[in-house]
Short mmCIF file of C-alpha atoms in Angstrom, two decimals:
data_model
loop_
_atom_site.label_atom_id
_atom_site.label_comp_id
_atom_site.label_asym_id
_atom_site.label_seq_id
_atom_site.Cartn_x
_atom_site.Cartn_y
_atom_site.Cartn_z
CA UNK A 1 -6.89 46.85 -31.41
CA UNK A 2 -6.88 47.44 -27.34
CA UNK A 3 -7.50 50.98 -26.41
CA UNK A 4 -4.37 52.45 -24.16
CA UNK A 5 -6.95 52.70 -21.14
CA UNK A 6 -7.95 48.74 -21.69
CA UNK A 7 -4.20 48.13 -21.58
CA UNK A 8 -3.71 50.59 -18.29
CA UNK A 9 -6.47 48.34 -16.60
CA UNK A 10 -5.03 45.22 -17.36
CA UNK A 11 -1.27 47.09 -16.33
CA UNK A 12 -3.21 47.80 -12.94
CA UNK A 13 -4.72 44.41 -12.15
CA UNK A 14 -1.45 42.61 -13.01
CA UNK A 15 0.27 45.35 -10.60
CA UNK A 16 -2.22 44.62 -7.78
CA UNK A 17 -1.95 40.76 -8.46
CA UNK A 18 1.48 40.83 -7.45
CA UNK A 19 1.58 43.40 -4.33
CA UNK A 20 -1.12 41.34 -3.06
CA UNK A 21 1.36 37.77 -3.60
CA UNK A 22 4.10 39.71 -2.07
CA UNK A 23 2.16 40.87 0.42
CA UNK A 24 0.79 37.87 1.45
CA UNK A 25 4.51 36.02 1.50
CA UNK A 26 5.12 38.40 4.00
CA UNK A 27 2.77 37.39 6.29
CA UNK A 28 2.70 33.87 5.88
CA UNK A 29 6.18 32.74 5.39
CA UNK A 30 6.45 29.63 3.28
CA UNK A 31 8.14 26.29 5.06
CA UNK A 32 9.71 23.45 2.89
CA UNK A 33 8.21 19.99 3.94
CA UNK A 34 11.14 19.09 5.27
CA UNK A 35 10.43 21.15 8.39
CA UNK A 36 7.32 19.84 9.05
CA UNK A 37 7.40 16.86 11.74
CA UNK A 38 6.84 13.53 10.81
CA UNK A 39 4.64 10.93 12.11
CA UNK A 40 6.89 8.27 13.89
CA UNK A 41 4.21 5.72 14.26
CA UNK A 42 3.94 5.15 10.38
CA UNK A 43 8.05 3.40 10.50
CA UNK A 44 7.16 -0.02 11.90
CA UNK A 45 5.21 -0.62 8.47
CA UNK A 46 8.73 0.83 6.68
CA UNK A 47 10.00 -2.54 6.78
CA UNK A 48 8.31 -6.48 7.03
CA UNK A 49 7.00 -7.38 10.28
CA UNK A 50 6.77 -11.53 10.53
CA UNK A 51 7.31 -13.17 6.82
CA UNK A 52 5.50 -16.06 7.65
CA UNK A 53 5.66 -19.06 4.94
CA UNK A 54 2.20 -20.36 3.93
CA UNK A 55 3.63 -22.74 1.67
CA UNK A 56 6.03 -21.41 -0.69
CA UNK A 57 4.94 -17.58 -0.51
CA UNK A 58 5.19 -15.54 2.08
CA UNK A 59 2.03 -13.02 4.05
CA UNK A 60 3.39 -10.22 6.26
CA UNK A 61 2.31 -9.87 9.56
CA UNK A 62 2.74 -6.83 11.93
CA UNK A 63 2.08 -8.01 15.22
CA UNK A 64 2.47 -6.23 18.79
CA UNK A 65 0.64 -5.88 22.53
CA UNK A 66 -0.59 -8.96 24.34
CA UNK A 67 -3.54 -10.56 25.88
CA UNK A 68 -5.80 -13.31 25.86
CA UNK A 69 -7.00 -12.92 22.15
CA UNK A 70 -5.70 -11.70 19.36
CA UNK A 71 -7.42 -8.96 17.87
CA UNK A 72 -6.86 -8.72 13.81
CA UNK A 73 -7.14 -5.91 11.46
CA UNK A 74 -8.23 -6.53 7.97
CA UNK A 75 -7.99 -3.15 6.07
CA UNK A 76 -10.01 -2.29 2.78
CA UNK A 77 -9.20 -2.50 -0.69
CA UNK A 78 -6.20 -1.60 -1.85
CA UNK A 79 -5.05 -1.49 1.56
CA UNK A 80 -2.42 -2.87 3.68
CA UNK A 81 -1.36 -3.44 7.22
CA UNK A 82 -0.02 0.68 6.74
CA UNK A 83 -3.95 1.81 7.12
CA UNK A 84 -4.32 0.55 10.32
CA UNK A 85 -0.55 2.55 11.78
CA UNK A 86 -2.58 4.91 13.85
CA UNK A 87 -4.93 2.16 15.33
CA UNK A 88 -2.93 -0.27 15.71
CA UNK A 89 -0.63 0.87 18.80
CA UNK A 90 -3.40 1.86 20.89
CA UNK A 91 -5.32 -1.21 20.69
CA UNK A 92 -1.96 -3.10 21.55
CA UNK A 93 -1.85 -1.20 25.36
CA UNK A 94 -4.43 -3.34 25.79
CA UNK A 95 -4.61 -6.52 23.81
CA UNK A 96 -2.19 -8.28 21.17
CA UNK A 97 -3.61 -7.36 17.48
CA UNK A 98 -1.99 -7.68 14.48
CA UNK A 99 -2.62 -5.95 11.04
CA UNK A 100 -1.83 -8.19 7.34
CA UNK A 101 -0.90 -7.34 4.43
CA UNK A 102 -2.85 -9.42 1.61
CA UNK A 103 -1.22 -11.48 -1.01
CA UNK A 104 0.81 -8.61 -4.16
CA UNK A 105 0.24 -5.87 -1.11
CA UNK A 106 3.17 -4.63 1.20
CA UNK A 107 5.47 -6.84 2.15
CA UNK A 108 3.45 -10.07 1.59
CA UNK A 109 4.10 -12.62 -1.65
CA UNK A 110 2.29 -11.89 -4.85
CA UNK A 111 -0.48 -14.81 -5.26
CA UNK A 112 -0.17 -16.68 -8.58
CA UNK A 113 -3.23 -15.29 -10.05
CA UNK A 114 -5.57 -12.55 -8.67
CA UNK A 115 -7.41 -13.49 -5.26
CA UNK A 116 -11.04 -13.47 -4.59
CA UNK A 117 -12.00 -13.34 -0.67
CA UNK A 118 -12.21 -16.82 -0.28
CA UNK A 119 -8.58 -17.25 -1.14
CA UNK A 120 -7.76 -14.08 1.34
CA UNK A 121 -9.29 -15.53 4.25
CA UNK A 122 -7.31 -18.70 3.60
CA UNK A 123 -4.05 -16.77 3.23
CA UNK A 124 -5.00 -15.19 6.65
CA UNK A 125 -5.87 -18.43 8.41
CA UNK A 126 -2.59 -20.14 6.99
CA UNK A 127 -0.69 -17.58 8.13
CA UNK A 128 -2.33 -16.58 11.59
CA UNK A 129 -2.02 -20.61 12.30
CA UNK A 130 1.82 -20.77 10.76
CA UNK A 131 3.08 -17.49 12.44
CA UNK A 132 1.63 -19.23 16.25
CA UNK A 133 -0.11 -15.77 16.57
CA UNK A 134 -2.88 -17.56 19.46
CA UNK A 135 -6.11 -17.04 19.31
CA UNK A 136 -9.17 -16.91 19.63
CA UNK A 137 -9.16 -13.86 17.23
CA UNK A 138 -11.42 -10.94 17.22
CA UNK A 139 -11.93 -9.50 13.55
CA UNK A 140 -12.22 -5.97 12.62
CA UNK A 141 -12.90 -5.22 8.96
CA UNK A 142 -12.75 -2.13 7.07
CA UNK A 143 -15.04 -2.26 4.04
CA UNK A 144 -13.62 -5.11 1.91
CA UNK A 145 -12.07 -6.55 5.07
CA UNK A 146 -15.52 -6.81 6.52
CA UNK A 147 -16.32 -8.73 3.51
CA UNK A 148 -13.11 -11.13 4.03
CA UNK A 149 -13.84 -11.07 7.93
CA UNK A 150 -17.16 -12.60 7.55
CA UNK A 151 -16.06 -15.26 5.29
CA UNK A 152 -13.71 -15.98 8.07
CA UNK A 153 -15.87 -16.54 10.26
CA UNK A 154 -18.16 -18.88 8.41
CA UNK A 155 -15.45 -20.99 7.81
CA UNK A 156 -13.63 -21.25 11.22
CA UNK A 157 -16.14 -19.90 13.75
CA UNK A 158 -14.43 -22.17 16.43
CA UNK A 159 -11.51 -19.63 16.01
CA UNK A 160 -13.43 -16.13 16.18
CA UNK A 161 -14.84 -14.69 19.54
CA UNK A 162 -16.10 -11.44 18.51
CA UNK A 163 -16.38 -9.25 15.31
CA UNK A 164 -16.41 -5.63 14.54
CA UNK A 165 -17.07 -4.54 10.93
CA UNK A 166 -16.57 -0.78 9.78
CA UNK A 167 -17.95 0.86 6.95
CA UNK A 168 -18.65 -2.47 5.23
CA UNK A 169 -21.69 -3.45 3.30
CA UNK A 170 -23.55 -6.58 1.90
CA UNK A 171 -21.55 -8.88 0.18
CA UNK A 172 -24.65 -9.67 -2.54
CA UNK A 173 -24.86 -5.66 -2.74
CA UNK A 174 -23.47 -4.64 -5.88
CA UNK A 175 -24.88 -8.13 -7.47
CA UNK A 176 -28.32 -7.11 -6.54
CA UNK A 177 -27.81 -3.59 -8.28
CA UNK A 178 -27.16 -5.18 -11.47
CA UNK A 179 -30.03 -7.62 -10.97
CA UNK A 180 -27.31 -10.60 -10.71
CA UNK A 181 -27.65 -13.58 -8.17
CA UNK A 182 -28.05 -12.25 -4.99
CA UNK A 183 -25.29 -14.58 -3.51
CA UNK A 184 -23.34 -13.81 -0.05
CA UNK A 185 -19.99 -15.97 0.37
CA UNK A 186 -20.42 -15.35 3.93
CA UNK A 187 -23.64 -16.49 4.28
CA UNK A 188 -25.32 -18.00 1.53
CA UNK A 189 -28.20 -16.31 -0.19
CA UNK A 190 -29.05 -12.72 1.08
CA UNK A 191 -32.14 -10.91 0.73
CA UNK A 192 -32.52 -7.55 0.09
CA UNK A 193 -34.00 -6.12 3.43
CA UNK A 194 -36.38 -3.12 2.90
#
């Protein structure tokens, strides 16, 4: 059984709980997210960009700016043309760039089965080559898409003039971790560099 001063003390931190909640409402008055402004350049990627057919399904392309190469923006896994909303319109004050989505993501088709890269990069070629967006391209990769970007350009290196990867890493990397077959779809074989 409590003691009545055990249950005063827990009547006087409850007590001071709450003057210091309604105190603190005072001062900071609470605003529904409504209020709060929203972040126009995010509605472009509300709706499809360019549906272009790539033979019976269909990769979305968000295209924009001009210039004498196309610059194109592979995001990472799990990610769409959407990641790139903040990027995107600045690059295109000064060059023509375009941001996918890949096959079952966004706007774009689902593929009949589940994709590995090389099957990405062929979407993206099909559809860079079917939606006339001219090239040459420059490829910028975000993790995964660094992956896909340098299968890309092993493949067609005719149609890439430069390449920036971000936060990517070694195709063969997680292979060698689990002492697998070190092998790079970009490139081959790849050694583990000390």
């Amino acid at each position: 059984m409590k003691r009545p001063s055990d249950l005063w003390r827990v009547a006087l931190v409850a007590i001071s709980i709450c003057i210091f909640v309604l105190s603190v409402g005072d001062v900071v008055p609470a605003q529904p997210a409504r209020d709060m402004p929203e972040d126009q350049r995010i509605l472009p990627y509300a709706q499809p960009g360019q549906l272009v057919d790539i033979g019976g399904r269909h990769i979305n392309m968000h295209c924009e700016g001009a210039g004498a190469s196309t610059v194109v923006l592979m995001a990472g896994i799990f990610g769409w043309s959407v990641a790139w909303y903040k990027t995107q319109p600045v690059i295109a004050q000064k060059a023509r760039v375009c941001a996918f989505d890949r096959a079952s993501y966004g706007f774009s088709d689902p593929a009949p089965r589940p994709q590995i890269i090389s099957e990405v990069v062929e979407d993206l070629h099909k559809a860079l080559h079917a939606g006339s967006v001219p090239g040459p391209y420059v490829l910028v990769g975000h993790s995964l898409g660094g992956l896909e970007a340098r299968v890309y350009a092993e493949r067609w290196p005719e149609d890439i003039v430069g390449m920036v990867l971000v936060d990517t890493s070694p195709a063969g990397e997680g292979l060698i971790d689990e002492n697998q077959p070190d092998f790079d779809e970009a490139a081959g074989r790849e050694s583990d560099i000390a």
